[in-house]
PDB file of C-alpha atoms in Angstrom:
ATOM      1  CA  MET A   1      85.468  97.649  80.780  1.00 44.00           C
ATOM      2  CA  SER A   2      86.894 101.155  80.566  1.00 44.00           C
ATOM      3  CA  THR A   3      89.789 102.456  82.632  1.00 44.00           C
ATOM      4  CA  THR A   4      87.422 104.633  84.664  1.00 44.00           C
ATOM      5  CA  GLU A   5      85.229 101.632  85.519  1.00 45.00           C
ATOM      6  CA  GLU A   6      88.309  99.609  86.502  1.00 46.00           C
ATOM      7  CA  THR A   7      89.523 102.413  88.784  1.00 44.00           C
ATOM      8  CA  GLU A   8      86.104 102.729  90.423  1.00 45.00           C
ATOM      9  CA  GLU A   9      85.983  98.956  90.948  1.00 48.00           C
ATOM     10  CA  ILE A  10      89.456  98.931  92.532  1.00 47.00           C
ATOM     11  CA  THR A  11      88.522 101.881  94.756  1.00 47.00           C
ATOM     12  CA  GLU A  12      85.359 100.126  95.956  1.00 45.00           C
ATOM     13  CA  ASP A  13      87.324  96.978  96.796  1.00 49.00           C
ATOM     14  CA  ALA A  14      89.921  99.001  98.681  1.00 47.00           C
ATOM     15  CA  ALA A  15      87.210 100.747 100.685  1.00 40.00           C
ATOM     16  CA  GLN A  16      86.177  97.354 102.060  1.00 47.00           C
ATOM     17  CA  GLU A  17      89.692  96.551 103.269  1.00 71.00           C
ATOM     18  CA  VAL A  18      91.008  99.970 104.300  1.00 83.00           C
ATOM     19  CA  ASP A  19      88.574 101.581 106.713  1.00 87.00           C
ATOM     20  CA  SER A  20      89.386 105.243 105.965  1.00 90.00           C
ATOM     21  CA  LYS A  21      90.948 107.428 103.329  1.00 92.00           C
ATOM     22  CA  TYR A  22      93.479 108.608 105.915  1.00 94.00           C
ATOM     23  CA  ARG A  23      94.711 105.071 106.538  1.00 92.00           C
ATOM     24  CA  LEU A  24      94.918 104.557 102.770  1.00 93.00           C
ATOM     25  CA  ILE A  25      97.201 107.589 102.438  1.00 95.00           C
ATOM     26  CA  ILE A  26      99.368 106.556 105.400  1.00 94.00           C
ATOM     27  CA  LEU A  27      99.803 103.039 104.009  1.00 95.00           C
ATOM     28  CA  ALA A  28     100.646 104.370 100.555  1.00 95.00           C
ATOM     29  CA  ALA A  29     103.166 106.835 102.016  1.00 96.00           C
ATOM     30  CA  LYS A  30     104.958 104.108 103.976  1.00 96.00           C
ATOM     31  CA  ARG A  31     104.994 101.823 100.943  1.00 96.00           C
ATOM     32  CA  SER A  32     106.295 104.678  98.767  1.00 96.00           C
ATOM     33  CA  LYS A  33     109.244 105.101 101.139  1.00 97.00           C
ATOM     34  CA  GLN A  34     109.993 101.390 100.796  1.00 96.00           C
ATOM     35  CA  LEU A  35     109.950 101.727  97.001  1.00 96.00           C
ATOM     36  CA  GLN A  36     112.248 104.758  97.167  1.00 96.00           C
ATOM     37  CA  ARG A  37     114.685 102.698  99.226  1.00 97.00           C
ATOM     38  CA  GLY A  38     114.823  99.982  96.578  1.00 94.00           C
ATOM     39  CA  ALA A  39     111.897  97.626  97.208  1.00 94.00           C
ATOM     40  CA  ARG A  40     110.431  96.021  94.100  1.00 94.00           C
ATOM     41  CA  PRO A  41     106.868  96.862  93.047  1.00 95.00           C
ATOM     42  CA  ARG A  42     104.278  94.197  93.883  1.00 94.00           C
ATOM     43  CA  ILE A  43     102.216  94.954  90.791  1.00 94.00           C
ATOM     44  CA  ASP A  44     103.042  94.816  87.108  1.00 92.00           C
ATOM     45  CA  ILE A  45     103.522  98.481  86.201  1.00 91.00           C
ATOM     46  CA  ASP A  46     106.000 100.505  84.160  1.00 91.00           C
ATOM     47  CA  THR A  47     108.246 102.116  86.763  1.00 89.00           C
ATOM     48  CA  LEU A  48     109.598 104.583  84.208  1.00 92.00           C
ATOM     49  CA  LYS A  49     106.136 106.038  83.547  1.00 95.00           C
ATOM     50  CA  HIS A  50     104.826 106.072  87.117  1.00 95.00           C
ATOM     51  CA  LYS A  51     106.244 107.638  90.264  1.00 95.00           C
ATOM     52  CA  ASN A  52     106.700 105.657  93.470  1.00 96.00           C
ATOM     53  CA  THR A  53     103.730 107.380  95.090  1.00 96.00           C
ATOM     54  CA  ARG A  54     101.381 106.244  92.310  1.00 95.00           C
ATOM     55  CA  ILE A  55     102.771 102.709  92.366  1.00 96.00           C
ATOM     56  CA  ALA A  56     102.353 102.541  96.152  1.00 96.00           C
ATOM     57  CA  LEU A  57      98.773 103.799  95.996  1.00 95.00           C
ATOM     58  CA  GLU A  58      97.896 101.215  93.335  1.00 94.00           C
ATOM     59  CA  GLU A  59      99.470  98.459  95.426  1.00 95.00           C
ATOM     60  CA  VAL A  60      97.427  99.411  98.478  1.00 94.00           C
ATOM     61  CA  MET A  61      94.220  99.743  96.462  1.00 91.00           C
ATOM     62  CA  ARG A  62      94.745  96.312  94.884  1.00 92.00           C
ATOM     63  CA  GLY A  63      95.333  94.702  98.274  1.00 90.00           C
ATOM     64  CA  ARG A  64      99.015  93.904  97.684  1.00 92.00           C
ATOM     65  CA  VAL A  65     100.185  95.664 100.864  1.00 91.00           C
ATOM     66  CA  ASN A  66      99.629  93.745 104.086  1.00 88.00           C
ATOM     67  CA  PHE A  67      99.015  95.664 107.293  1.00 87.00           C
ATOM     68  CA  THR A  68      97.702  95.205 110.802  1.00 86.00           C
ATOM     69  CA  MET A  69      95.857  97.710 112.932  1.00 82.00           C
ATOM     70  CA  THR A  70      96.520  98.238 116.613  1.00 82.00           C
ATOM     71  CA  THR A  71      94.939 100.515 119.188  1.00 81.00           C
ATOM     72  CA  ASP A  72      96.899 103.131 121.134  1.00 76.00           C
ATOM     73  CA  GLY A  73      99.174 101.575 123.713  1.00 67.00           C
ATOM     74  CA  GLU A  74      98.910  98.092 122.248  1.00 59.00           C
ATOM     75  CA  GLU A  75     102.105  96.372 121.146  1.00 59.00           C
ATOM     76  CA  GLU A  76     102.522  93.524 118.704  1.00 55.00           C
TER      77      GLU A  76
END
């Protein structure tokens, strides 16, 4: 399996879990901030070769970032 096929497969899986590309970006941005503040990556990746934003996006796409959705005005 080539790298392109692997990326397409991961993207398809992520589309099933994350309902929109906007939510994907928001989740990755929040996770990137956590990484910048010292959180450890949840995937096996070379942190010297990849920036926090790329690591965060990969984590979200692989389903390693847990999240819950609420509607406006609803509290957890």
